[in-house]
Amino acid sequence: MQKVLLPFDGSPSARRALDYLVTLQRRLGDLQVEVLNVQSEPKLYGNYVSASMLQQLNAGALDHARELTDKAAAVLAEAGITHACHQVVGDVSAEISKAISRLDCDSVVMGTRGMGGLGNLVMGSVATRVVHDVPVPVLLVK
C-alpha cells in the first residue's frame, strides 16, 4: 500500500490535489492518505503573553485545522480511501518534512498556489521548500 502525505489547507489548489488523489486511487487502488494541516504559529507583538493565552491561540488554530482536515476526510471517505488526519502548529515546510518521517510516507501530493516567479522570490514557496527538503518524491498539482 502506498502511503501519501496530503498537505491540505482548504485552498482551491489543495482541493485539486485532493481530487487528483481520488482519481489516482481509482486507477491504481490501494492508497493510504495522511491528511496534514499546519497552522502557522501565532505572531505575537508586545512584551508579554501568558502561557494560557498562547495555549488558547494554539487550541483555536488546531480547531480550525481540524475543520479543514475534516473536509478532506469527507471526500476521501466518500471515495473509499483509507486516510487519517493530522493537525499541527509550526512552520509549514518543516512540519511537512517531520510528518513524512513520523508517518512513514512514500510520497507527497500537494497543490501549488501559483504565485509566479516574483511572488516566490519575495515570499518563498512552501512547495519549492518541500521539493528541496524532503527525502521522498513530491507531486505538485496545479
PDB file of C-alpha atoms in Angstrom:
ATOM      1  CA  MET A   1       0.000   0.000   0.000  1.00  0.00           C
ATOM      2  CA  GLN A   2       1.313   3.410  -0.995  1.00  0.00           C
ATOM      3  CA  LYS A   3       1.197   5.953   1.858  1.00  0.00           C
ATOM      4  CA  VAL A   4       0.784   9.519   0.603  1.00  0.00           C
ATOM      5  CA  LEU A   5       1.024  12.740   2.599  1.00  0.00           C
ATOM      6  CA  LEU A   6      -1.517  15.356   1.534  1.00  0.00           C
ATOM      7  CA  PRO A   7      -0.784  18.805   2.977  1.00  0.00           C
ATOM      8  CA  PHE A   8      -4.262  20.368   2.964  1.00  0.00           C
ATOM      9  CA  ASP A   9      -5.113  23.985   3.724  1.00  0.00           C
ATOM     10  CA  GLY A  10      -8.558  24.108   2.135  1.00  0.00           C
ATOM     11  CA  SER A  11      -7.426  26.301  -0.770  1.00  0.00           C
ATOM     12  CA  PRO A  12      -8.522  25.618  -4.348  1.00  0.00           C
ATOM     13  CA  SER A  13      -5.054  24.255  -5.158  1.00  0.00           C
ATOM     14  CA  ALA A  14      -5.170  21.883  -2.166  1.00  0.00           C
ATOM     15  CA  ARG A  15      -8.625  20.761  -3.276  1.00  0.00           C
ATOM     16  CA  ARG A  16      -7.255  19.984  -6.759  1.00  0.00           C
ATOM     17  CA  ALA A  17      -4.534  17.841  -5.142  1.00  0.00           C
ATOM     18  CA  LEU A  18      -7.234  16.031  -3.141  1.00  0.00           C
ATOM     19  CA  ASP A  19      -9.280  15.439  -6.290  1.00  0.00           C
ATOM     20  CA  TYR A  20      -6.151  14.139  -8.028  1.00  0.00           C
ATOM     21  CA  LEU A  21      -5.649  11.574  -5.253  1.00  0.00           C
ATOM     22  CA  VAL A  22      -9.238  10.386  -5.631  1.00  0.00           C
ATOM     23  CA  THR A  23      -8.627   9.911  -9.372  1.00  0.00           C
ATOM     24  CA  LEU A  24      -5.311   8.184  -8.688  1.00  0.00           C
ATOM     25  CA  GLN A  25      -6.999   5.794  -6.252  1.00  0.00           C
ATOM     26  CA  ARG A  26      -9.460   4.790  -8.970  1.00  0.00           C
ATOM     27  CA  ARG A  27      -6.581   3.993 -11.355  1.00  0.00           C
ATOM     28  CA  LEU A  28      -4.071   2.404  -9.003  1.00  0.00           C
ATOM     29  CA  GLY A  29      -6.061   1.447  -5.925  1.00  0.00           C
ATOM     30  CA  ASP A  30      -4.586   0.731  -2.515  1.00  0.00           C
ATOM     31  CA  LEU A  31      -3.646   4.222  -1.286  1.00  0.00           C
ATOM     32  CA  GLN A  32      -3.473   5.404   2.275  1.00  0.00           C
ATOM     33  CA  VAL A  33      -3.647   9.175   2.602  1.00  0.00           C
ATOM     34  CA  GLU A  34      -2.284  11.086   5.579  1.00  0.00           C
ATOM     35  CA  VAL A  35      -4.008  14.494   5.539  1.00  0.00           C
ATOM     36  CA  LEU A  36      -1.952  17.196   7.254  1.00  0.00           C
ATOM     37  CA  ASN A  37      -2.901  20.752   8.087  1.00  0.00           C
ATOM     38  CA  VAL A  38      -0.205  23.004   9.504  1.00  0.00           C
ATOM     39  CA  GLN A  39      -1.225  26.213  11.188  1.00  0.00           C
ATOM     40  CA  SER A  40       1.440  28.877  11.481  1.00  0.00           C
ATOM     41  CA  GLU A  41       2.452  29.821  14.972  1.00  0.00           C
ATOM     42  CA  PRO A  42       0.711  32.983  16.175  1.00  0.00           C
ATOM     43  CA  LYS A  43       2.515  36.239  15.510  1.00  0.00           C
ATOM     44  CA  LEU A  44       2.815  37.955  18.872  1.00  0.00           C
ATOM     45  CA  TYR A  45       3.569  41.593  19.402  1.00  0.00           C
ATOM     46  CA  GLY A  46       4.272  43.206  22.726  1.00  0.00           C
ATOM     47  CA  ASN A  47       6.295  42.330  25.746  1.00  0.00           C
ATOM     48  CA  TYR A  48       4.225  39.699  27.461  1.00  0.00           C
ATOM     49  CA  VAL A  49       1.869  36.910  26.503  1.00  0.00           C
ATOM     50  CA  SER A  50       0.773  34.497  29.182  1.00  0.00           C
ATOM     51  CA  ALA A  51       1.183  30.778  28.722  1.00  0.00           C
ATOM     52  CA  SER A  52      -2.581  30.316  28.960  1.00  0.00           C
ATOM     53  CA  MET A  53      -3.170  32.901  26.212  1.00  0.00           C
ATOM     54  CA  LEU A  54      -0.640  31.191  23.962  1.00  0.00           C
ATOM     55  CA  GLN A  55      -2.294  27.846  24.690  1.00  0.00           C
ATOM     56  CA  GLN A  56      -5.698  29.306  23.753  1.00  0.00           C
ATOM     57  CA  LEU A  57      -4.312  30.703  20.495  1.00  0.00           C
ATOM     58  CA  ASN A  58      -2.798  27.333  19.575  1.00  0.00           C
ATOM     59  CA  ALA A  59      -6.005  25.497  20.532  1.00  0.00           C
ATOM     60  CA  GLY A  60      -8.011  27.816  18.274  1.00  0.00           C
ATOM     61  CA  ALA A  61      -5.577  27.221  15.420  1.00  0.00           C
ATOM     62  CA  LEU A  62      -5.841  23.457  15.876  1.00  0.00           C
ATOM     63  CA  ASP A  63      -9.652  23.651  15.919  1.00  0.00           C
ATOM     64  CA  HIS A  64      -9.519  25.486  12.589  1.00  0.00           C
ATOM     65  CA  ALA A  65      -7.070  22.878  11.251  1.00  0.00           C
ATOM     66  CA  ARG A  66      -9.462  20.104  12.303  1.00  0.00           C
ATOM     67  CA  GLU A  67     -12.312  21.763  10.394  1.00  0.00           C
ATOM     68  CA  LEU A  68     -10.156  21.828   7.260  1.00  0.00           C
ATOM     69  CA  THR A  69      -8.908  18.248   7.527  1.00  0.00           C
ATOM     70  CA  ASP A  70     -12.470  17.054   8.206  1.00  0.00           C
ATOM     71  CA  LYS A  71     -13.482  18.454   4.801  1.00  0.00           C
ATOM     72  CA  ALA A  72     -10.721  16.470   3.092  1.00  0.00           C
ATOM     73  CA  ALA A  73     -11.585  13.383   5.149  1.00  0.00           C
ATOM     74  CA  ALA A  74     -15.206  13.527   3.957  1.00  0.00           C
ATOM     75  CA  VAL A  75     -14.084  13.471   0.311  1.00  0.00           C
ATOM     76  CA  LEU A  76     -11.653  10.615   0.948  1.00  0.00           C
ATOM     77  CA  ALA A  77     -14.237   8.605   2.901  1.00  0.00           C
ATOM     78  CA  GLU A  78     -16.787   9.024   0.104  1.00  0.00           C
ATOM     79  CA  ALA A  79     -14.196   7.679  -2.353  1.00  0.00           C
ATOM     80  CA  GLY A  80     -13.429   4.737  -0.055  1.00  0.00           C
ATOM     81  CA  ILE A  81      -9.815   5.805   0.518  1.00  0.00           C
ATOM     82  CA  THR A  82      -8.112   4.850   3.754  1.00  0.00           C
ATOM     83  CA  HIS A  83      -6.995   8.017   5.497  1.00  0.00           C
ATOM     84  CA  ALA A  84      -6.021   9.695   8.750  1.00  0.00           C
ATOM     85  CA  CYS A  85      -5.964  13.374   9.673  1.00  0.00           C
ATOM     86  CA  HIS A  86      -3.259  15.293  11.489  1.00  0.00           C
ATOM     87  CA  GLN A  87      -3.121  18.875  12.718  1.00  0.00           C
ATOM     88  CA  VAL A  88      -0.052  20.724  13.978  1.00  0.00           C
ATOM     89  CA  VAL A  89       1.142  24.245  14.693  1.00  0.00           C
ATOM     90  CA  GLY A  90       4.531  25.284  13.310  1.00  0.00           C
ATOM     91  CA  ASP A  91       6.489  26.104  10.178  1.00  0.00           C
ATOM     92  CA  VAL A  92       4.667  24.559   7.230  1.00  0.00           C
ATOM     93  CA  SER A  93       7.576  23.086   5.274  1.00  0.00           C
ATOM     94  CA  ALA A  94       9.359  21.869   8.430  1.00  0.00           C
ATOM     95  CA  GLU A  95       6.201  20.187   9.721  1.00  0.00           C
ATOM     96  CA  ILE A  96       5.593  18.521   6.355  1.00  0.00           C
ATOM     97  CA  SER A  97       9.122  17.129   6.480  1.00  0.00           C
ATOM     98  CA  LYS A  98       8.630  15.870  10.055  1.00  0.00           C
ATOM     99  CA  ALA A  99       5.294  14.275   9.132  1.00  0.00           C
ATOM    100  CA  ILE A 100       6.881  12.320   6.289  1.00  0.00           C
ATOM    101  CA  SER A 101       9.280  10.686   8.741  1.00  0.00           C
ATOM    102  CA  ARG A 102       6.794  10.302  11.595  1.00  0.00           C
ATOM    103  CA  LEU A 103       4.071   8.794   9.393  1.00  0.00           C
ATOM    104  CA  ASP A 104       6.442   6.830   7.124  1.00  0.00           C
ATOM    105  CA  CYS A 105       5.051   8.336   3.913  1.00  0.00           C
ATOM    106  CA  ASP A 106       6.251   7.222   0.494  1.00  0.00           C
ATOM    107  CA  SER A 107       5.389  10.454  -1.322  1.00  0.00           C
ATOM    108  CA  VAL A 108       3.760  13.875  -1.058  1.00  0.00           C
ATOM    109  CA  VAL A 109       0.938  15.180  -3.251  1.00  0.00           C
ATOM    110  CA  MET A 110       0.255  18.871  -2.786  1.00  0.00           C
ATOM    111  CA  GLY A 111      -1.249  21.827  -4.544  1.00  0.00           C
ATOM    112  CA  THR A 112       0.591  24.926  -5.625  1.00  0.00           C
ATOM    113  CA  ARG A 113      -0.749  28.414  -5.187  1.00  0.00           C
ATOM    114  CA  GLY A 114       0.724  29.606  -8.485  1.00  0.00           C
ATOM    115  CA  MET A 115       2.115  32.912  -7.215  1.00  0.00           C
ATOM    116  CA  GLY A 116       4.599  33.047 -10.068  1.00  0.00           C
ATOM    117  CA  GLY A 117       8.267  33.977 -10.107  1.00  0.00           C
ATOM    118  CA  LEU A 118       8.101  37.340  -8.347  1.00  0.00           C
ATOM    119  CA  GLY A 119       5.801  36.104  -5.577  1.00  0.00           C
ATOM    120  CA  ASN A 120       8.012  33.094  -4.960  1.00  0.00           C
ATOM    121  CA  LEU A 121      11.133  35.271  -4.983  1.00  0.00           C
ATOM    122  CA  VAL A 122       9.740  37.687  -2.408  1.00  0.00           C
ATOM    123  CA  MET A 123       7.737  35.325  -0.203  1.00  0.00           C
ATOM    124  CA  GLY A 124       9.247  31.955  -0.968  1.00  0.00           C
ATOM    125  CA  SER A 125       7.166  28.958  -1.866  1.00  0.00           C
ATOM    126  CA  VAL A 126       6.161  26.201   0.503  1.00  0.00           C
ATOM    127  CA  ALA A 127       6.064  23.807  -2.454  1.00  0.00           C
ATOM    128  CA  THR A 128       9.583  24.779  -3.507  1.00  0.00           C
ATOM    129  CA  ARG A 129      10.927  24.287   0.005  1.00  0.00           C
ATOM    130  CA  VAL A 130       9.184  20.927   0.316  1.00  0.00           C
ATOM    131  CA  VAL A 131      10.557  19.712  -3.029  1.00  0.00           C
ATOM    132  CA  HIS A 132      14.098  20.579  -1.923  1.00  0.00           C
ATOM    133  CA  ASP A 133      13.858  19.479   1.715  1.00  0.00           C
ATOM    134  CA  VAL A 134      12.044  16.144   1.772  1.00  0.00           C
ATOM    135  CA  PRO A 135      13.554  12.732   1.007  1.00  0.00           C
ATOM    136  CA  VAL A 136      10.532  11.356  -0.910  1.00  0.00           C
ATOM    137  CA  PRO A 137       9.004  12.137  -4.316  1.00  0.00           C
ATOM    138  CA  VAL A 138       6.738  15.206  -4.417  1.00  0.00           C
ATOM    139  CA  LEU A 139       3.929  15.601  -6.935  1.00  0.00           C
ATOM    140  CA  LEU A 140       2.747  19.191  -7.359  1.00  0.00           C
ATOM    141  CA  VAL A 141      -0.787  19.642  -8.653  1.00  0.00           C
ATOM    142  CA  LYS A 142      -1.638  22.935 -10.386  1.00  0.00           C
TER     143      LYS A 142
END
